[in-house]
Coordinates of C-alpha atoms and ligand atoms in Angstrom, one line a residue:
X1 CA 63.6 98.7 -28.4
X2 CA 64.0 100.7 -31.5
X3 CA 64.4 103.9 -29.5
X4 CA 67.0 102.5 -27.2
X5 CA 69.1 101.0 -30.1
X6 CA 68.9 104.4 -31.8
X7 CA 70.0 106.1 -28.6
X8 CA 72.9 103.8 -28.3
X9 CA 74.0 104.4 -31.9
X10 CA 73.7 108.2 -31.4
X11 CA 75.7 107.9 -28.2
X12 CA 78.4 105.9 -29.9
X13 CA 78.5 108.4 -32.8
X14 CA 79.0 111.2 -30.3
X15 CA 81.7 109.4 -28.3
X16 CA 83.7 108.0 -31.2
X17 CA 85.8 110.6 -33.0
X18 CA 87.1 107.9 -35.3
X19 CA 87.0 104.2 -35.9
X20 CA 90.3 102.4 -36.4
X21 CA 90.7 98.7 -36.8
X22 CA 87.1 98.5 -35.8
X23 CA 88.0 100.2 -32.5
X24 CA 86.2 103.4 -31.4
X25 CA 88.7 106.3 -30.8
X26 CA 87.3 108.4 -28.0
X27 CA 89.8 111.2 -27.5
X28 CA 89.1 114.3 -29.5
X29 CA 92.4 115.9 -30.4
X30 CA 92.9 119.4 -28.9
X31 CA 95.1 122.2 -30.1
X32 CA 98.6 121.6 -28.8
X33 CA 99.4 125.3 -28.6
X34 CA 96.9 127.9 -27.4
X35 CA 98.9 131.1 -27.0
X36 CA 100.1 131.4 -30.6
X37 CA 98.7 130.2 -33.9
X38 CA 100.7 127.3 -35.3
X39 CA 100.4 125.2 -38.5
X40 CA 102.3 122.8 -40.8
X41 CA 103.8 120.7 -37.9
X42 CA 106.8 118.7 -38.9
X43 CA 107.4 116.3 -36.0
X44 CA 110.6 114.3 -35.3
X45 CA 111.9 112.2 -32.5
X46 CA 115.4 113.2 -31.4
X47 CA 117.0 111.7 -28.3
X48 CA 113.7 110.0 -27.3
X49 CA 111.7 113.2 -27.3
X50 CA 109.2 114.7 -29.8
X51 CA 110.2 118.0 -31.4
X52 CA 107.7 119.9 -33.5
X53 CA 108.8 122.4 -36.2
X54 CA 105.6 124.3 -37.2
X55 CA 104.9 127.5 -39.1
X56 CA 104.0 130.4 -36.8
X57 CA 100.8 132.0 -38.1
X58 CA 100.2 135.7 -37.4
X59 CA 97.5 138.3 -38.2
X60 CA 99.4 140.5 -40.6
X61 CA 96.2 142.1 -42.1
X62 CA 97.1 141.1 -45.6
X63 CA 94.0 140.5 -47.7
X64 CA 93.3 136.9 -48.7
X65 CA 94.3 135.9 -52.2
X66 CA 94.9 132.7 -54.3
X67 CA 98.6 133.0 -53.8
X68 CA 98.4 132.8 -50.0
X69 CA 99.6 136.4 -49.4
X70 CA 97.7 136.4 -46.1
X71 CA 100.1 133.7 -44.8
X72 CA 102.7 136.3 -44.0
X73 CA 104.7 134.6 -41.3
X74 CA 107.9 136.0 -39.9
X75 CA 109.5 133.5 -37.5
X76 CA 109.6 129.9 -36.2
X77 CA 109.2 128.5 -32.8
X78 CA 110.2 125.0 -31.9
X79 CA 108.0 122.9 -29.5
X80 CA 108.9 119.7 -27.6
X81 CA 106.9 116.9 -25.8
X82 CA 108.2 114.1 -23.6
X83 CA 105.0 112.2 -24.3
X84 CA 102.1 112.4 -26.7
X85 CA 99.6 113.5 -24.1
X86 CA 102.2 115.4 -22.1
X87 CA 103.1 119.1 -21.7
X88 CA 104.0 121.0 -24.8
X89 CA 107.1 123.2 -24.2
X90 CA 107.6 126.3 -26.4
X91 CA 111.4 126.9 -26.8
X92 CA 110.9 130.4 -28.1
X93 CA 112.0 132.0 -31.4
X94 CA 114.3 129.6 -33.2
X95 CA 114.8 131.7 -36.3
X96 CA 113.5 135.2 -37.3
X97 CA 113.2 136.5 -40.8
X98 CA 115.3 139.5 -39.9
X99 CA 118.3 137.1 -39.4
X100 CA 118.0 135.6 -42.9
X101 CA 119.9 138.1 -45.1
X102 CA 118.3 137.1 -48.4
X103 CA 114.7 136.7 -47.3
X104 CA 111.9 138.9 -48.4
X105 CA 108.6 137.7 -46.9
X106 CA 106.5 134.7 -45.9
X107 CA 108.2 132.1 -43.9
X108 CA 106.2 129.0 -44.7
X109 CA 106.2 125.3 -43.6
X110 CA 109.6 124.2 -42.3
X111 CA 111.2 120.9 -41.5
X112 CA 114.2 119.7 -39.5
X113 CA 116.9 117.0 -39.6
X114 CA 119.8 115.8 -37.5
X115 CA 123.2 114.6 -38.7
X116 CA 126.6 114.2 -37.0
X117 CA 126.0 116.4 -34.0
X118 CA 124.1 119.2 -35.9
X119 CA 120.4 120.0 -36.3
X120 CA 119.3 121.5 -39.6
X121 CA 116.2 123.7 -40.0
X122 CA 114.9 123.8 -43.6
X123 CA 112.5 126.6 -44.5
X124 CA 110.9 128.1 -47.6
X125 CA 110.7 131.9 -47.7
X126 CA 110.3 134.3 -50.6
X127 CA 113.5 136.0 -51.6
X128 CA 113.7 139.7 -52.4
X129 CA 112.3 139.1 -55.9
X130 CA 109.3 137.3 -54.4
X131 CA 110.5 133.8 -55.5
X132 CA 110.2 131.0 -53.0
X133 CA 113.6 129.4 -52.2
X134 CA 114.6 127.0 -49.5
X135 CA 116.9 128.2 -46.7
X136 CA 118.8 126.1 -44.2
X137 CA 119.9 127.1 -40.7
X138 CA 122.0 125.1 -38.2
X139 CA 122.2 124.6 -34.5
X140 CA 123.8 122.3 -32.0
X141 CA 120.4 122.0 -30.2
X142 CA 117.1 120.7 -31.7
X143 CA 115.4 123.8 -30.3
X144 CA 117.8 126.3 -31.8
X145 CA 118.4 129.2 -32.0
X146 CA 119.4 128.4 -35.6
X147 CA 121.9 130.3 -37.7
X148 CA 120.9 130.7 -41.3
X149 CA 123.3 130.2 -44.2
X150 CA 124.0 133.4 -46.0
X151 CA 122.2 132.3 -49.2
X152 CA 119.4 129.9 -50.1
X153 CA 120.2 126.3 -51.1
X154 CA 121.5 126.6 -54.7
X155 CA 118.9 125.2 -57.1
X156 CA 116.1 125.2 -54.6
X157 CA 112.6 126.5 -55.3
X158 CA 108.9 126.2 -54.3
X159 CA 107.8 125.3 -50.7
X160 CA 107.1 122.6 -48.1
X161 CA 110.5 120.8 -47.6
X162 CA 110.1 117.3 -46.0
X163 CA 113.5 115.9 -45.1
X164 CA 113.7 112.1 -44.7
X165 CA 116.8 110.1 -43.7
X166 CA 116.6 106.5 -44.9
X167 CA 117.8 103.5 -42.9
X168 CA 121.1 103.5 -44.8
X169 CA 121.8 107.1 -43.7
X170 CA 121.0 108.8 -47.0
X171 CA 118.9 112.0 -46.7
X172 CA 116.4 113.2 -49.2
X173 CA 114.3 116.3 -49.4
X174 CA 110.8 116.1 -50.9
X175 CA 109.3 119.5 -51.7
X176 CA 106.9 121.5 -53.8
X177 CA 103.5 123.1 -53.8
X178 CA 101.3 124.4 -56.6
X179 CA 99.3 127.7 -56.8
X180 CA 100.9 130.0 -54.1
X181 CA 103.8 127.5 -53.7
X182 CA 104.9 128.4 -57.3
X183 CA 105.8 124.9 -58.5
X184 CA 104.0 125.5 -61.8
X185 CA 106.3 128.5 -62.5
X186 CA 109.2 126.0 -62.7
X187 CA 107.4 123.6 -65.2
X188 CA 110.0 124.2 -67.9
X189 CA 113.0 124.0 -65.4
X190 CA 113.3 127.8 -65.5
X191 CA 111.3 130.3 -63.4
X192 CA 108.4 131.8 -65.3
X193 CA 106.5 134.4 -63.4
X194 CA 103.6 134.4 -65.9
X195 CA 102.6 130.8 -65.0
X196 CA 100.5 131.9 -62.1
X197 CA 97.7 129.4 -62.5
X198 CA 98.8 127.3 -65.4
X199 CA 98.7 123.8 -64.1
X200 CA 98.6 121.9 -67.4
X201 CA 95.7 120.5 -69.3
X202 CA 93.2 118.3 -67.3
X203 CA 94.1 115.2 -69.4
X204 CA 97.9 115.7 -69.0
X205 CA 100.0 114.3 -66.2
X206 CA 99.7 116.4 -63.0
X207 CA 102.6 118.5 -61.8
X208 CA 104.8 116.4 -59.6
X209 CA 106.4 117.1 -56.2
X210 CA 110.2 116.9 -56.3
X211 CA 112.8 114.7 -54.6
X212 CA 116.5 115.3 -54.2
X213 CA 119.3 113.6 -52.4
X214 CA 121.0 115.9 -49.9
X215 CA 124.8 116.3 -49.8
X216 CA 126.6 114.7 -46.8
X217 CA 127.0 118.3 -45.5
X218 CA 123.2 118.6 -45.5
X219 CA 123.5 122.2 -46.8
X220 CA 123.3 121.6 -50.5
X221 CA 121.5 119.3 -53.1
X222 CA 123.6 116.4 -54.3
X223 CA 121.9 116.1 -57.7
X224 CA 119.2 117.8 -59.8
X225 CA 115.7 117.4 -58.2
X226 CA 113.6 114.7 -59.8
X227 CA 109.8 114.3 -60.2
X228 CA 108.0 112.3 -57.6
X229 CA 105.8 110.3 -60.0
X230 CA 102.5 109.1 -58.7
X231 CA 100.8 106.4 -60.8
X232 CA 97.5 104.6 -60.5
X233 CA 97.3 100.8 -60.1
X234 CA 97.4 100.4 -63.9
X235 CA 100.7 102.3 -64.1
X236 CA 99.2 105.5 -65.5
X237 CA 100.2 108.9 -64.1
X238 CA 97.6 110.8 -62.1
X239 CA 96.2 113.6 -64.3
X240 CA 96.2 117.4 -63.7
X241 CA 92.4 117.3 -63.7
X242 CA 92.2 114.6 -61.0
X243 CA 91.9 117.1 -58.1
X244 CA 90.8 114.4 -55.7
X245 CA 94.0 112.5 -56.0
X246 CA 96.8 114.6 -57.5
X247 CA 99.6 116.2 -55.5
X248 CA 99.0 119.8 -54.4
X249 CA 101.5 120.5 -51.5
X250 CA 102.6 119.4 -48.0
X251 CA 104.7 116.3 -48.9
X252 CA 105.8 113.8 -46.2
X253 CA 107.8 110.6 -46.3
X254 CA 107.9 107.7 -43.9
X255 CA 109.1 104.2 -44.1
X256 CA 107.1 101.2 -42.8
X257 CA 108.3 97.6 -43.1
X258 CA 110.7 98.5 -45.9
X259 CA 108.1 100.4 -47.9
X260 CA 108.2 104.1 -48.7
X261 CA 105.0 106.0 -48.0
X262 CA 104.7 109.4 -49.8
X263 CA 101.8 111.4 -48.3
X264 CA 100.6 114.8 -49.3
X265 CA 97.7 117.3 -49.4
X266 CA 95.3 117.4 -52.4
X267 CA 94.9 121.1 -51.7
X268 CA 91.7 122.4 -53.3
X269 CA 89.9 119.1 -52.5
X270 CA 91.2 119.1 -49.0
X271 CA 92.2 115.5 -48.5
X272 CA 95.4 113.9 -47.3
X273 CA 96.4 111.1 -49.7
X274 CA 99.3 108.6 -50.0
X275 CA 101.1 106.5 -52.5
X276 CA 103.7 103.8 -51.9
X277 CA 106.9 102.5 -53.5
X278 CA 109.9 100.2 -52.9
X279 CA 112.3 103.1 -53.7
X280 CA 112.6 106.6 -52.1
X281 CA 112.5 108.0 -55.7
X282 CA 109.3 106.2 -56.6
X283 CA 107.4 105.8 -58.8
X284 CA 104.7 105.7 -56.1
X285 CA 101.5 103.8 -56.6
X286 CA 98.5 105.8 -55.4
X287 CA 96.7 104.0 -52.5
X288 CA 94.0 106.4 -51.5
X289 CA 93.1 109.2 -49.1
X290 CA 93.6 108.7 -45.4
X291 CA 92.3 112.0 -43.9
X292 CA 89.0 113.8 -44.7
X293 CA 88.9 117.6 -44.8
X294 CA 89.5 119.5 -41.6
X295 CA 88.0 122.9 -40.7
X296 CA 90.0 125.5 -42.6
X297 CA 91.1 125.5 -46.2
X298 CA 93.4 122.5 -46.0
X299 CA 95.7 120.7 -43.6
X300 CA 99.4 119.9 -43.7
X301 CA 100.8 116.9 -41.8
X302 CA 103.7 114.8 -40.7
X303 CA 103.9 111.2 -39.6
X304 CA 106.2 109.9 -36.9
X305 CA 106.8 106.8 -34.9
X306 CA 107.2 107.2 -31.1
X307 CA 107.4 104.5 -28.5
X308 CA 106.1 101.8 -30.9
X309 CA 103.0 103.8 -32.1
X310 CA 102.6 106.0 -35.2
X311 CA 101.2 109.5 -34.9
X312 CA 100.0 112.1 -37.4
X313 CA 100.5 115.8 -36.6
X314 CA 98.3 118.2 -38.6
X315 CA 96.4 121.5 -38.2
X316 CA 92.9 122.9 -38.4
X317 CA 91.4 126.2 -37.5
X318 CA 89.4 125.2 -34.4
X319 CA 90.7 128.1 -32.3
X320 CA 90.2 131.0 -34.7
X321 CA 87.8 129.9 -37.5
X322 CA 90.1 131.8 -39.8
X323 CA 92.0 130.2 -42.7
X324 CA 95.4 131.8 -41.9
X325 CA 95.3 131.4 -38.1
X326 CA 95.7 127.7 -37.5
X327 CA 96.4 125.4 -34.6
X328 CA 98.4 122.1 -34.6
X329 CA 97.1 118.8 -33.3
X330 CA 98.2 115.2 -33.0
X331 CA 96.4 111.9 -33.1
X332 CA 97.3 108.3 -33.5
X333 CA 97.7 106.9 -37.0
X334 CA 96.2 103.5 -37.4
X335 CA 97.0 100.9 -40.1
X336 CA 95.3 97.8 -41.4
X337 CA 97.3 94.5 -41.1
X338 CA 98.5 95.0 -44.7
X339 CA 100.1 98.3 -43.8
X340 CA 97.5 100.5 -45.5
X341 CA 96.4 103.6 -43.6
X342 CA 93.1 103.8 -41.9
X343 CA 90.9 106.7 -42.8
X344 CA 90.9 109.6 -40.3
X345 CA 87.7 111.6 -39.9
X346 CA 88.6 114.8 -38.1
Ligands
LIG401 O1 101.7 127.7 -44.1 C1 101.7 128.1 -45.5 C2 101.3 127.1 -46.4 O2 100.0 126.6 -46.2 C3 102.2 125.8 -46.3 O3 103.4 125.9 -46.9 C4 101.2 124.9 -47.0 O4 101.6 123.5 -46.9 C5 99.9 125.2 -46.4 O5 99.7 124.6 -45.2

């Protein structure tokens, strides 16, 4: 009896790749792309189809360092899917670094948006002074090719743009990343190259991601960027020393039943965490982590609704086992009846 119960438990543990709403999830997500390395998938639904805007990882033979020099990407591909479990189509190079006149190196995590007949690709890349800036490129097609504006978005800095259009049509960009993402270098409002690792004292408020309203033309910021404040349930800001909960990089915004869900990576502690608010500007109340560490240094995600279900796109290093050669995946995102996110165990 004991042995058979034990065998059943072992079998269930092997079959279930996650438990959601008490339901065993049995499908182990597979890399969506197997001929290139892809990461940081920003997924959107345009015209009833899923479009994915990832980073395109390459082996550039740059030694690994704390500033992410080994992530030396040079172009973007766009992918589409008619269905979550359907074929993934590669639409080829959508934008190449050689076609961005001001770019120096390292094309990192992009995002995309649509407004009034035009698709916008937002991308962080270091300029010729090695400072991350945000570029924007346009196309009449969601798959590009995209034509870059001749200069970065004025006032832009750091990495990981996540562009969210609210139900009233207003578009916001959330962005930022510490360490290699350079957010700490802008702590005083001006770029300070010396602030390589200075993230503030452990008992001071953590550095915040930024949020900014986009102009109607989608090419410029409509206001100075503001802090995305994350507070705990007592109204206190998360502290710099709170590595399990504070913002590191990889912001995403989605709205569910009128609530704004700001989700992000905790970086060096490797979780995905989220905080909620009644306003796109926050402050956001920390709710918890919702994804445990993946294989690889960290993950970067997006959340999208498609045909009445919610999905999370993310990456790990299943294919290569190497930090800088990642592969994107998708799985269903489950919620509890109160809207809180179920924990994902990759
Ligand atoms: O892909 C380069 C960087 O790695 C991204 O900008 C971060 O979010 C992390 O995924």
